[in-house]
PDB file of C-alpha atoms in Angstrom:
ATOM      1  CA  MET P   1      22.267  21.656 -14.520  1.00 57.00           C
ATOM      2  CA  ASN P   2      19.739  20.754 -11.987  1.00 82.00           C
ATOM      3  CA  ARG P   3      21.066  18.077  -9.652  1.00 82.00           C
ATOM      4  CA  ARG P   4      17.865  16.150  -9.811  1.00 81.00           C
ATOM      5  CA  LEU P   5      18.026  16.147 -13.553  1.00 86.00           C
ATOM      6  CA  LYS P   6      21.513  14.855 -13.538  1.00 84.00           C
ATOM      7  CA  ILE P   7      20.576  12.028 -11.363  1.00 86.00           C
ATOM      8  CA  ARG P   8      17.548  11.104 -13.491  1.00 85.00           C
ATOM      9  CA  ARG P   9      19.693  11.141 -16.642  1.00 89.00           C
ATOM     10  CA  ALA P  10      22.339   8.895 -14.923  1.00 89.00           C
ATOM     11  CA  ALA P  11      19.554   6.463 -13.859  1.00 87.00           C
ATOM     12  CA  PHE P  12      18.213   6.345 -17.404  1.00 90.00           C
ATOM     13  CA  LEU P  13      21.706   5.663 -18.748  1.00 92.00           C
ATOM     14  CA  VAL P  14      22.183   2.851 -16.313  1.00 90.00           C
ATOM     15  CA  LEU P  15      18.828   1.357 -17.183  1.00 89.00           C
ATOM     16  CA  ALA P  16      19.584   1.627 -20.867  1.00 92.00           C
ATOM     17  CA  LEU P  17      22.827  -0.122 -20.481  1.00 92.00           C
ATOM     18  CA  ALA P  18      21.520  -2.754 -18.224  1.00 89.00           C
ATOM     19  CA  THR P  19      18.668  -3.652 -20.494  1.00 90.00           C
ATOM     20  CA  ALA P  20      20.863  -3.706 -23.665  1.00 92.00           C
ATOM     21  CA  VAL P  21      23.339  -5.982 -21.832  1.00 90.00           C
ATOM     22  CA  LEU P  22      20.669  -8.297 -20.594  1.00 90.00           C
ATOM     23  CA  VAL P  23      19.204  -8.761 -24.015  1.00 90.00           C
ATOM     24  CA  PHE P  24      22.536  -9.728 -25.558  1.00 91.00           C
ATOM     25  CA  ALA P  25      23.796 -11.751 -22.548  1.00 88.00           C
ATOM     26  CA  ALA P  26      20.673 -13.867 -22.135  1.00 88.00           C
ATOM     27  CA  PRO P  27      18.383 -13.646 -25.184  1.00 90.00           C
ATOM     28  CA  GLY P  28      16.649 -16.980 -24.273  1.00 91.00           C
ATOM     29  CA  LEU P  29      15.893 -15.889 -20.730  1.00 90.00           C
ATOM     30  CA  CYS P  30      14.595 -12.509 -22.043  1.00 91.00           C
ATOM     31  CA  ALA P  31      12.322 -14.228 -24.615  1.00 93.00           C
ATOM     32  CA  ASP P  32      10.897 -16.651 -22.076  1.00 92.00           C
ATOM     33  CA  THR P  33      10.278 -13.893 -19.548  1.00 89.00           C
ATOM     34  CA  LEU P  34       8.534 -11.627 -22.009  1.00 92.00           C
ATOM     35  CA  ARG P  35       6.377 -14.609 -23.172  1.00 92.00           C
ATOM     36  CA  GLN P  36       5.480 -15.355 -19.510  1.00 87.00           C
ATOM     37  CA  GLY P  37       4.659 -11.674 -18.941  1.00 87.00           C
ATOM     38  CA  LEU P  38       2.303 -11.769 -22.102  1.00 91.00           C
ATOM     39  CA  GLN P  39       0.714 -14.823 -20.650  1.00 88.00           C
ATOM     40  CA  LEU P  40       0.197 -12.967 -17.447  1.00 83.00           C
ATOM     41  CA  CYS P  41      -1.251  -9.981 -19.170  1.00 87.00           C
ATOM     42  CA  GLY P  42      -3.589 -12.051 -21.273  1.00 87.00           C
ATOM     43  CA  GLY P  43      -4.726 -14.285 -18.352  1.00 82.00           C
ATOM     44  CA  PRO P  44      -4.875 -13.336 -14.632  1.00 77.00           C
ATOM     45  CA  LEU P  45      -4.236  -9.634 -15.129  1.00 80.00           C
ATOM     46  CA  LEU P  46      -6.661  -9.281 -17.963  1.00 84.00           C
ATOM     47  CA  VAL P  47      -9.484 -10.839 -15.833  1.00 81.00           C
ATOM     48  CA  SER P  48      -8.692  -8.886 -12.545  1.00 76.00           C
ATOM     49  CA  LEU P  49      -7.744  -5.561 -14.014  1.00 82.00           C
ATOM     50  CA  PHE P  50      -9.434  -4.618 -17.301  1.00 87.00           C
ATOM     51  CA  PRO P  51     -13.063  -5.130 -16.330  1.00 87.00           C
ATOM     52  CA  PHE P  52     -12.489  -3.240 -13.045  1.00 84.00           C
ATOM     53  CA  LEU P  53     -10.906  -0.344 -14.819  1.00 85.00           C
ATOM     54  CA  ILE P  54     -14.259   0.069 -16.620  1.00 88.00           C
ATOM     55  CA  VAL P  55     -16.323  -0.740 -13.548  1.00 85.00           C
ATOM     56  CA  SER P  56     -14.320   2.007 -11.606  1.00 81.00           C
ATOM     57  CA  ALA P  57     -15.045   4.655 -14.266  1.00 81.00           C
ATOM     58  CA  LEU P  58     -18.723   3.762 -14.609  1.00 85.00           C
ATOM     59  CA  LEU P  59     -19.270   3.833 -10.737  1.00 80.00           C
ATOM     60  CA  MET P  60     -17.460   7.187 -10.253  1.00 76.00           C
ATOM     61  CA  GLN P  61     -19.115   8.787 -13.425  1.00 78.00           C
ATOM     62  CA  SER P  62     -22.548   7.746 -12.324  1.00 78.00           C
ATOM     63  CA  GLY P  63     -22.169   8.677  -8.713  1.00 72.00           C
ATOM     64  CA  ALA P  64     -22.934   5.102  -7.555  1.00 74.00           C
ATOM     65  CA  GLY P  65     -19.679   4.966  -5.825  1.00 71.00           C
ATOM     66  CA  GLU P  66     -20.965   7.068  -2.991  1.00 73.00           C
ATOM     67  CA  ARG P  67     -23.899   4.707  -2.422  1.00 79.00           C
ATOM     68  CA  LEU P  68     -22.127   1.353  -2.813  1.00 79.00           C
ATOM     69  CA  GLY P  69     -19.105   2.540  -0.650  1.00 82.00           C
ATOM     70  CA  VAL P  70     -21.257   3.208   2.359  1.00 86.00           C
ATOM     71  CA  LEU P  71     -19.754   0.351   4.308  1.00 86.00           C
ATOM     72  CA  PHE P  72     -16.256   1.625   3.772  1.00 90.00           C
ATOM     73  CA  ARG P  73     -17.160   5.138   4.999  1.00 89.00           C
ATOM     74  CA  PRO P  74     -16.101   4.356   8.587  1.00 90.00           C
ATOM     75  CA  ALA P  75     -12.730   3.410   7.186  1.00 89.00           C
ATOM     76  CA  ALA P  76     -12.476   6.636   5.241  1.00 90.00           C
ATOM     77  CA  ARG P  77     -13.314   8.712   8.281  1.00 90.00           C
ATOM     78  CA  LEU P  78     -10.604   6.740  10.240  1.00 88.00           C
ATOM     79  CA  ILE P  79      -8.157   7.846   7.618  1.00 89.00           C
ATOM     80  CA  GLY P  80      -9.503  11.379   7.826  1.00 88.00           C
ATOM     81  CA  ILE P  81     -11.665  11.779   4.775  1.00 90.00           C
ATOM     82  CA  ARG P  82     -15.471  12.564   5.164  1.00 88.00           C
ATOM     83  CA  ALA P  83     -16.330  12.922   1.534  1.00 87.00           C
ATOM     84  CA  LYS P  84     -19.028  10.452   0.497  1.00 85.00           C
ATOM     85  CA  SER P  85     -17.228   9.121  -2.492  1.00 86.00           C
ATOM     86  CA  ALA P  86     -14.126   8.093  -0.480  1.00 90.00           C
ATOM     87  CA  GLY P  87     -15.991   4.965   0.529  1.00 90.00           C
ATOM     88  CA  GLY P  88     -16.480   4.063  -3.079  1.00 89.00           C
ATOM     89  CA  VAL P  89     -12.702   4.474  -3.905  1.00 91.00           C
ATOM     90  CA  LEU P  90     -11.756   2.226  -0.964  1.00 92.00           C
ATOM     91  CA  LEU P  91     -14.502  -0.358  -2.076  1.00 90.00           C
ATOM     92  CA  ILE P  92     -12.907  -0.535  -5.540  1.00 89.00           C
ATOM     93  CA  GLY P  93      -9.536  -0.881  -4.128  1.00 89.00           C
ATOM     94  CA  ALA P  94     -10.580  -3.804  -1.986  1.00 89.00           C
ATOM     95  CA  LEU P  95     -12.273  -5.527  -4.934  1.00 85.00           C
ATOM     96  CA  GLY P  96     -10.060  -4.689  -7.811  1.00 84.00           C
ATOM     97  CA  GLY P  97      -6.633  -3.689  -6.445  1.00 86.00           C
ATOM     98  CA  PHE P  98      -4.309  -0.814  -7.216  1.00 89.00           C
ATOM     99  CA  ALA P  99      -5.026   0.063 -10.816  1.00 88.00           C
ATOM    100  CA  PRO P 100      -8.901   0.263 -10.531  1.00 89.00           C
ATOM    101  CA  ALA P 101      -8.469   2.161  -7.232  1.00 90.00           C
ATOM    102  CA  ALA P 102      -6.115   4.700  -8.814  1.00 91.00           C
ATOM    103  CA  SER P 103      -8.582   5.088 -11.755  1.00 88.00           C
ATOM    104  CA  ALA P 104     -11.358   5.548  -9.352  1.00 88.00           C
ATOM    105  CA  ALA P 105      -9.416   8.231  -7.375  1.00 91.00           C
ATOM    106  CA  ALA P 106      -8.617   9.979 -10.734  1.00 90.00           C
ATOM    107  CA  GLN P 107     -12.297   9.910 -11.827  1.00 85.00           C
ATOM    108  CA  ALA P 108     -13.465  11.146  -8.443  1.00 88.00           C
ATOM    109  CA  VAL P 109     -11.019  14.197  -8.651  1.00 90.00           C
ATOM    110  CA  GLN P 110     -12.111  14.871 -12.339  1.00 85.00           C
ATOM    111  CA  THR P 111     -15.814  14.793 -11.470  1.00 82.00           C
ATOM    112  CA  GLY P 112     -15.247  16.971  -8.365  1.00 85.00           C
ATOM    113  CA  GLN P 113     -16.320  14.210  -5.793  1.00 85.00           C
ATOM    114  CA  LEU P 114     -12.809  14.340  -4.111  1.00 89.00           C
ATOM    115  CA  SER P 115     -10.173  17.055  -3.986  1.00 90.00           C
ATOM    116  CA  ALA P 116      -6.603  16.172  -5.134  1.00 91.00           C
ATOM    117  CA  LYS P 117      -5.491  16.310  -1.578  1.00 91.00           C
ATOM    118  CA  GLN P 118      -8.070  13.779  -0.318  1.00 91.00           C
ATOM    119  CA  ALA P 119      -7.285  11.358  -3.196  1.00 92.00           C
ATOM    120  CA  SER P 120      -3.639  11.594  -2.237  1.00 93.00           C
ATOM    121  CA  ALA P 121      -4.533  10.756   1.178  1.00 92.00           C
ATOM    122  CA  LEU P 122      -6.638   7.782   0.260  1.00 92.00           C
ATOM    123  CA  LEU P 123      -3.920   6.200  -2.008  1.00 93.00           C
ATOM    124  CA  PRO P 124      -1.979   4.554   0.936  1.00 93.00           C
ATOM    125  CA  ALA P 125      -5.134   2.755   1.907  1.00 92.00           C
ATOM    126  CA  CYS P 126      -6.177   1.378  -1.515  1.00 89.00           C
ATOM    127  CA  ILE P 127      -2.911   0.828  -3.509  1.00 90.00           C
ATOM    128  CA  CYS P 128      -2.541  -2.877  -2.960  1.00 90.00           C
ATOM    129  CA  SER P 129      -2.958  -6.119  -4.989  1.00 89.00           C
ATOM    130  CA  GLY P 130      -6.460  -7.329  -5.530  1.00 87.00           C
ATOM    131  CA  PRO P 131      -7.859 -10.370  -3.755  1.00 88.00           C
ATOM    132  CA  SER P 132      -7.892 -12.563  -6.768  1.00 84.00           C
ATOM    133  CA  PHE P 133      -4.100 -12.150  -7.262  1.00 86.00           C
ATOM    134  CA  VAL P 134      -3.181 -12.344  -3.474  1.00 91.00           C
ATOM    135  CA  ILE P 135      -5.534 -15.224  -2.619  1.00 90.00           C
ATOM    136  CA  LEU P 136      -5.542 -17.309  -5.704  1.00 86.00           C
ATOM    137  CA  THR P 137      -2.129 -16.757  -7.445  1.00 86.00           C
ATOM    138  CA  VAL P 138       0.156 -16.046  -4.416  1.00 89.00           C
ATOM    139  CA  GLY P 139      -1.665 -18.026  -1.783  1.00 89.00           C
ATOM    140  CA  GLU P 140      -3.012 -21.060  -3.606  1.00 89.00           C
ATOM    141  CA  GLN P 141      -0.489 -21.369  -6.518  1.00 86.00           C
ATOM    142  CA  MET P 142       2.836 -20.049  -5.109  1.00 88.00           C
ATOM    143  CA  LEU P 143       2.509 -20.953  -1.510  1.00 90.00           C
ATOM    144  CA  GLY P 144       0.067 -23.772  -1.705  1.00 89.00           C
ATOM    145  CA  SER P 145      -2.440 -22.621   0.737  1.00 89.00           C
ATOM    146  CA  ARG P 146      -5.515 -20.388   0.042  1.00 91.00           C
ATOM    147  CA  ALA P 147      -5.836 -19.659   3.865  1.00 92.00           C
ATOM    148  CA  LEU P 148      -2.354 -18.069   3.697  1.00 92.00           C
ATOM    149  CA  GLY P 149      -3.517 -16.018   0.714  1.00 92.00           C
ATOM    150  CA  VAL P 150      -6.587 -14.780   2.765  1.00 94.00           C
ATOM    151  CA  ARG P 151      -4.176 -13.878   5.705  1.00 95.00           C
ATOM    152  CA  LEU P 152      -1.923 -11.959   3.233  1.00 95.00           C
ATOM    153  CA  PHE P 153      -4.736 -10.069   1.683  1.00 95.00           C
ATOM    154  CA  ALA P 154      -6.353  -9.169   5.096  1.00 95.00           C
ATOM    155  CA  SER P 155      -2.976  -7.941   6.520  1.00 95.00           C
ATOM    156  CA  GLN P 156      -2.315  -5.861   3.353  1.00 94.00           C
ATOM    157  CA  LEU P 157      -5.652  -4.149   3.507  1.00 94.00           C
ATOM    158  CA  LEU P 158      -5.730  -3.528   7.190  1.00 94.00           C
ATOM    159  CA  ALA P 159      -1.995  -2.222   7.172  1.00 94.00           C
ATOM    160  CA  GLY P 160      -3.103   0.164   4.285  1.00 93.00           C
ATOM    161  CA  TYR P 161      -5.986   1.696   6.363  1.00 94.00           C
ATOM    162  CA  LEU P 162      -3.786   2.011   9.489  1.00 93.00           C
ATOM    163  CA  SER P 163      -0.850   3.527   7.672  1.00 93.00           C
ATOM    164  CA  ALA P 164      -2.951   6.075   5.682  1.00 92.00           C
ATOM    165  CA  ALA P 165      -4.640   6.993   9.128  1.00 91.00           C
ATOM    166  CA  LEU P 166      -1.309   7.340  10.867  1.00 90.00           C
ATOM    167  CA  LEU P 167       0.234   9.322   8.157  1.00 88.00           C
ATOM    168  CA  CYS P 168      -2.662  11.695   7.977  1.00 83.00           C
ATOM    169  CA  ARG P 169      -2.421  12.431  11.590  1.00 82.00           C
ATOM    170  CA  MET P 170       1.274  12.761  11.555  1.00 80.00           C
ATOM    171  CA  GLN P 171       0.830  15.475   8.919  1.00 74.00           C
ATOM    172  CA  GLY P 172      -1.571  17.294  11.275  1.00 63.00           C
ATOM    173  CA  GLY P 173      -4.828  16.149   9.528  1.00 56.00           C
ATOM    174  CA  GLY P 174      -6.314  18.568   7.050  1.00 50.00           C
ATOM    175  CA  ALA P 175      -6.681  16.050   4.269  1.00 58.00           C
ATOM    176  CA  ASP P 176     -10.408  16.331   4.271  1.00 59.00           C
ATOM    177  CA  GLY P 177     -10.447  19.606   2.483  1.00 55.00           C
ATOM    178  CA  LYS P 178     -13.198  21.111   0.221  1.00 54.00           C
ATOM    179  CA  THR P 179     -14.094  19.169  -2.894  1.00 49.00           C
ATOM    180  CA  LEU P 180     -14.695  20.731  -6.307  1.00 49.00           C
ATOM    181  CA  PRO P 181     -18.131  21.357  -7.587  1.00 46.00           C
ATOM    182  CA  GLN P 182     -19.775  18.232  -8.892  1.00 47.00           C
ATOM    183  CA  ALA P 183     -19.530  17.657 -12.651  1.00 46.00           C
ATOM    184  CA  ALA P 184     -22.531  18.504 -14.724  1.00 43.00           C
ATOM    185  CA  PRO P 185     -24.395  15.632 -16.366  1.00 42.00           C
ATOM    186  CA  ASP P 186     -23.498  16.801 -19.818  1.00 46.00           C
ATOM    187  CA  LEU P 187     -19.735  16.621 -18.900  1.00 60.00           C
ATOM    188  CA  LEU P 188     -19.860  12.884 -18.049  1.00 73.00           C
ATOM    189  CA  GLN P 189     -17.818  10.793 -20.401  1.00 77.00           C
ATOM    190  CA  PRO P 190     -19.642   8.616 -23.055  1.00 84.00           C
ATOM    191  CA  LEU P 191     -19.494   4.922 -22.813  1.00 87.00           C
ATOM    192  CA  ASP P 192     -17.194   4.524 -25.822  1.00 87.00           C
ATOM    193  CA  ALA P 193     -14.583   7.069 -24.275  1.00 87.00           C
ATOM    194  CA  ILE P 194     -14.645   5.134 -20.906  1.00 87.00           C
ATOM    195  CA  ILE P 195     -13.980   1.796 -22.632  1.00 91.00           C
ATOM    196  CA  ALA P 196     -11.296   3.208 -24.960  1.00 92.00           C
ATOM    197  CA  GLN P 197      -9.562   4.913 -22.006  1.00 87.00           C
ATOM    198  CA  ALA P 198      -9.598   1.740 -19.949  1.00 88.00           C
ATOM    199  CA  ALA P 199      -8.174  -0.315 -22.942  1.00 91.00           C
ATOM    200  CA  VAL P 200      -5.333   2.259 -23.404  1.00 90.00           C
ATOM    201  CA  THR P 201      -4.625   2.232 -19.614  1.00 88.00           C
ATOM    202  CA  TYR P 202      -4.454  -1.513 -19.476  1.00 90.00           C
ATOM    203  CA  LEU P 203      -1.945  -1.606 -22.446  1.00 91.00           C
ATOM    204  CA  LYS P 204       0.259   0.806 -20.594  1.00 88.00           C
ATOM    205  CA  LEU P 205       0.028  -1.282 -17.426  1.00 87.00           C
ATOM    206  CA  CYS P 206       1.131  -4.424 -19.349  1.00 90.00           C
ATOM    207  CA  GLY P 207       4.046  -2.402 -20.757  1.00 91.00           C
ATOM    208  CA  PHE P 208       5.311  -1.811 -17.146  1.00 91.00           C
ATOM    209  CA  VAL P 209       4.773  -5.448 -16.165  1.00 88.00           C
ATOM    210  CA  LEU P 210       6.736  -6.689 -19.121  1.00 92.00           C
ATOM    211  CA  TYR P 211       9.659  -4.356 -18.644  1.00 92.00           C
ATOM    212  CA  PHE P 212      10.029  -4.865 -14.881  1.00 91.00           C
ATOM    213  CA  ARG P 213       9.621  -8.522 -15.118  1.00 89.00           C
ATOM    214  CA  LEU P 214      12.475  -8.521 -17.562  1.00 91.00           C
ATOM    215  CA  LEU P 215      14.719  -6.565 -15.202  1.00 90.00           C
ATOM    216  CA  ALA P 216      13.703  -8.888 -12.312  1.00 87.00           C
ATOM    217  CA  ALA P 217      14.567 -11.967 -14.416  1.00 87.00           C
ATOM    218  CA  GLY P 218      17.926 -10.396 -15.162  1.00 87.00           C
ATOM    219  CA  CYS P 219      18.719  -9.879 -11.443  1.00 83.00           C
ATOM    220  CA  GLY P 220      17.707 -13.470 -10.898  1.00 80.00           C
ATOM    221  CA  HIS P 221      20.036 -14.693 -13.686  1.00 80.00           C
ATOM    222  CA  PHE P 222      23.041 -12.820 -12.538  1.00 80.00           C
ATOM    223  CA  LEU P 223      22.652 -12.845  -8.665  1.00 77.00           C
ATOM    224  CA  PRO P 224      22.967 -15.921  -6.477  1.00 73.00           C
ATOM    225  CA  GLY P 225      19.644 -17.556  -5.715  1.00 64.00           C
ATOM    226  CA  GLY P 226      19.439 -16.340  -2.132  1.00 66.00           C
ATOM    227  CA  PHE P 227      19.866 -12.683  -3.207  1.00 75.00           C
ATOM    228  CA  ALA P 228      17.687 -12.610  -6.254  1.00 75.00           C
ATOM    229  CA  ALA P 229      14.387 -12.160  -4.351  1.00 79.00           C
ATOM    230  CA  LEU P 230      15.271  -8.712  -3.051  1.00 84.00           C
ATOM    231  CA  PRO P 231      15.581  -6.799  -6.382  1.00 86.00           C
ATOM    232  CA  ALA P 232      12.685  -8.618  -7.722  1.00 85.00           C
ATOM    233  CA  MET P 233      10.553  -7.534  -4.708  1.00 87.00           C
ATOM    234  CA  LEU P 234      11.685  -3.972  -5.423  1.00 89.00           C
ATOM    235  CA  LEU P 235      11.002  -4.080  -9.219  1.00 90.00           C
ATOM    236  CA  GLU P 236       7.686  -5.953  -9.808  1.00 88.00           C
ATOM    237  CA  VAL P 237       5.290  -7.524  -7.398  1.00 89.00           C
ATOM    238  CA  CYS P 238       4.417 -10.682  -9.142  1.00 86.00           C
ATOM    239  CA  SER P 239       8.114 -11.549  -9.837  1.00 84.00           C
ATOM    240  CA  GLY P 240       9.016 -10.599  -6.167  1.00 86.00           C
ATOM    241  CA  CYS P 241       6.311 -13.022  -4.794  1.00 87.00           C
ATOM    242  CA  ASP P 242       7.395 -15.749  -7.274  1.00 84.00           C
ATOM    243  CA  TYR P 243      11.003 -15.475  -6.140  1.00 84.00           C
ATOM    244  CA  ALA P 244       9.915 -15.091  -2.455  1.00 87.00           C
ATOM    245  CA  SER P 245       7.751 -18.259  -2.556  1.00 86.00           C
ATOM    246  CA  ARG P 246      10.907 -20.445  -3.300  1.00 84.00           C
ATOM    247  CA  THR P 247      12.919 -19.257  -0.292  1.00 83.00           C
ATOM    248  CA  GLY P 248      11.645 -21.978   2.108  1.00 79.00           C
ATOM    249  CA  PHE P 249      10.748 -21.238   5.724  1.00 76.00           C
ATOM    250  CA  TRP P 250      10.560 -17.435   5.236  1.00 86.00           C
ATOM    251  CA  ALA P 251       8.465 -17.681   1.911  1.00 89.00           C
ATOM    252  CA  SER P 252       5.152 -16.452   3.161  1.00 91.00           C
ATOM    253  CA  SER P 253       6.596 -13.512   5.227  1.00 92.00           C
ATOM    254  CA  LEU P 254       8.741 -12.454   2.161  1.00 91.00           C
ATOM    255  CA  CYS P 255       5.623 -12.552   0.073  1.00 92.00           C
ATOM    256  CA  CYS P 256       3.879 -10.354   2.518  1.00 94.00           C
ATOM    257  CA  ALA P 257       6.888  -8.040   2.254  1.00 93.00           C
ATOM    258  CA  ALA P 258       6.739  -8.040  -1.510  1.00 92.00           C
ATOM    259  CA  LEU P 259       3.016  -7.330  -1.554  1.00 93.00           C
ATOM    260  CA  SER P 260       3.653  -4.427   0.785  1.00 93.00           C
ATOM    261  CA  LEU P 261       6.371  -2.926  -1.283  1.00 91.00           C
ATOM    262  CA  GLN P 262       4.398  -3.390  -4.503  1.00 90.00           C
ATOM    263  CA  GLY P 263       7.562  -2.545  -6.546  1.00 88.00           C
ATOM    264  CA  ALA P 264       8.573   0.182  -8.825  1.00 90.00           C
ATOM    265  CA  SER P 265       6.288  -1.146 -11.520  1.00 90.00           C
ATOM    266  CA  VAL P 266       3.133  -0.587  -9.543  1.00 90.00           C
ATOM    267  CA  LEU P 267       4.225   2.839  -8.316  1.00 91.00           C
ATOM    268  CA  LEU P 268       4.864   4.006 -11.915  1.00 91.00           C
ATOM    269  CA  GLN P 269       1.574   2.449 -12.962  1.00 90.00           C
ATOM    270  CA  VAL P 270      -0.192   4.490 -10.414  1.00 93.00           C
ATOM    271  CA  ARG P 271       1.695   7.663 -11.493  1.00 92.00           C
ATOM    272  CA  THR P 272       0.535   6.974 -15.087  1.00 90.00           C
ATOM    273  CA  ILE P 273      -3.087   6.593 -14.107  1.00 90.00           C
ATOM    274  CA  CYS P 274      -3.393   9.509 -11.657  1.00 91.00           C
ATOM    275  CA  PRO P 275      -3.242  13.031 -12.886  1.00 90.00           C
ATOM    276  CA  ALA P 276      -0.358  15.255 -11.891  1.00 89.00           C
ATOM    277  CA  GLU P 277      -2.376  17.179  -9.224  1.00 92.00           C
ATOM    278  CA  ILE P 278      -2.663  13.929  -7.249  1.00 92.00           C
ATOM    279  CA  SER P 279       0.579  13.742  -5.287  1.00 91.00           C
ATOM    280  CA  LEU P 280       2.152  10.314  -4.555  1.00 91.00           C
ATOM    281  CA  ARG P 281       4.194  11.515  -1.656  1.00 91.00           C
ATOM    282  CA  PRO P 282       1.753  10.162   0.951  1.00 91.00           C
ATOM    283  CA  LEU P 283       1.778   6.809  -0.901  1.00 91.00           C
ATOM    284  CA  LEU P 284       5.603   6.632  -0.989  1.00 91.00           C
ATOM    285  CA  ALA P 285       5.897   7.804   2.655  1.00 90.00           C
ATOM    286  CA  ALA P 286       3.334   5.173   3.794  1.00 90.00           C
ATOM    287  CA  ARG P 287       5.461   2.236   2.354  1.00 88.00           C
ATOM    288  CA  ALA P 288       7.893   2.543   5.286  1.00 89.00           C
ATOM    289  CA  VAL P 289       4.926   2.186   7.726  1.00 91.00           C
ATOM    290  CA  HIS P 290       3.021  -0.328   5.778  1.00 93.00           C
ATOM    291  CA  LEU P 291       5.863  -2.944   5.629  1.00 93.00           C
ATOM    292  CA  PRO P 292       6.318  -3.561   9.245  1.00 94.00           C
ATOM    293  CA  LEU P 293       2.664  -3.231   9.973  1.00 94.00           C
ATOM    294  CA  SER P 294       1.520  -5.804   7.254  1.00 94.00           C
ATOM    295  CA  VAL P 295       4.243  -8.425   8.381  1.00 93.00           C
ATOM    296  CA  ALA P 296       3.284  -7.972  12.092  1.00 94.00           C
ATOM    297  CA  LEU P 297      -0.392  -8.349  11.270  1.00 94.00           C
ATOM    298  CA  PHE P 298       0.227 -11.318   9.097  1.00 94.00           C
ATOM    299  CA  TRP P 299       2.043 -13.157  11.910  1.00 91.00           C
TER     300      TRP P 299
END
């Protein structure tokens, strides 16, 4: 049997046992955590994600992303991508965060505005939490300062661009390959299909949020308070920021680290949104560069 398959099966078994044990060991905690997750999915996430999933699809299908993203073209060229629609993907990422950005990248590949290699190179620059979550939720609500939220968002965004550019050059460039032929007008998705796809995608994202918040709550329940933040940061970005914000003097720096890591939940959500031909290897490799960069820029 393939070694990778064995490791994956073992990981699935551990997750299954951990989830089952957690539900029986702390049913009240699980119920409260899932209820809070549903409130999150029906509140801040609903406003900041669902409309932008539709916006990203409409912009990329209509070709308007090329025109509206003109201000972000210098950043795209810094990364090493000269395709006109690259600026639109970066624009959507800056406004809506990781899910709309991943959706925009997928739409651009499907319509021939970007190659799969170009989309992969752009992901490290636009897979981050949106400004509404970072500034209003993490900064104002968790840390008690909107100014801190602005600093956090600016450091995340700039670190994303720098890490994407650095990674592209370390790999010898070449990300700016030829795009596919543009999609014909009669191949554009109808509006009902765009809305339906956005709704299904959002429900999938909520499933990831609920499950990984449950695991993060379990880690917080069984681990000492000082150690609960790390597994939460690795699992789900919102829970990670929540735990990090309670750590005292290092709260803002740990929130910055949690936002940089994004957590397994976000990375799996991006994998769900992007087609298989868009590789996530540049995104995963960039995390190691993004973390120290973002913390340094924040300070």
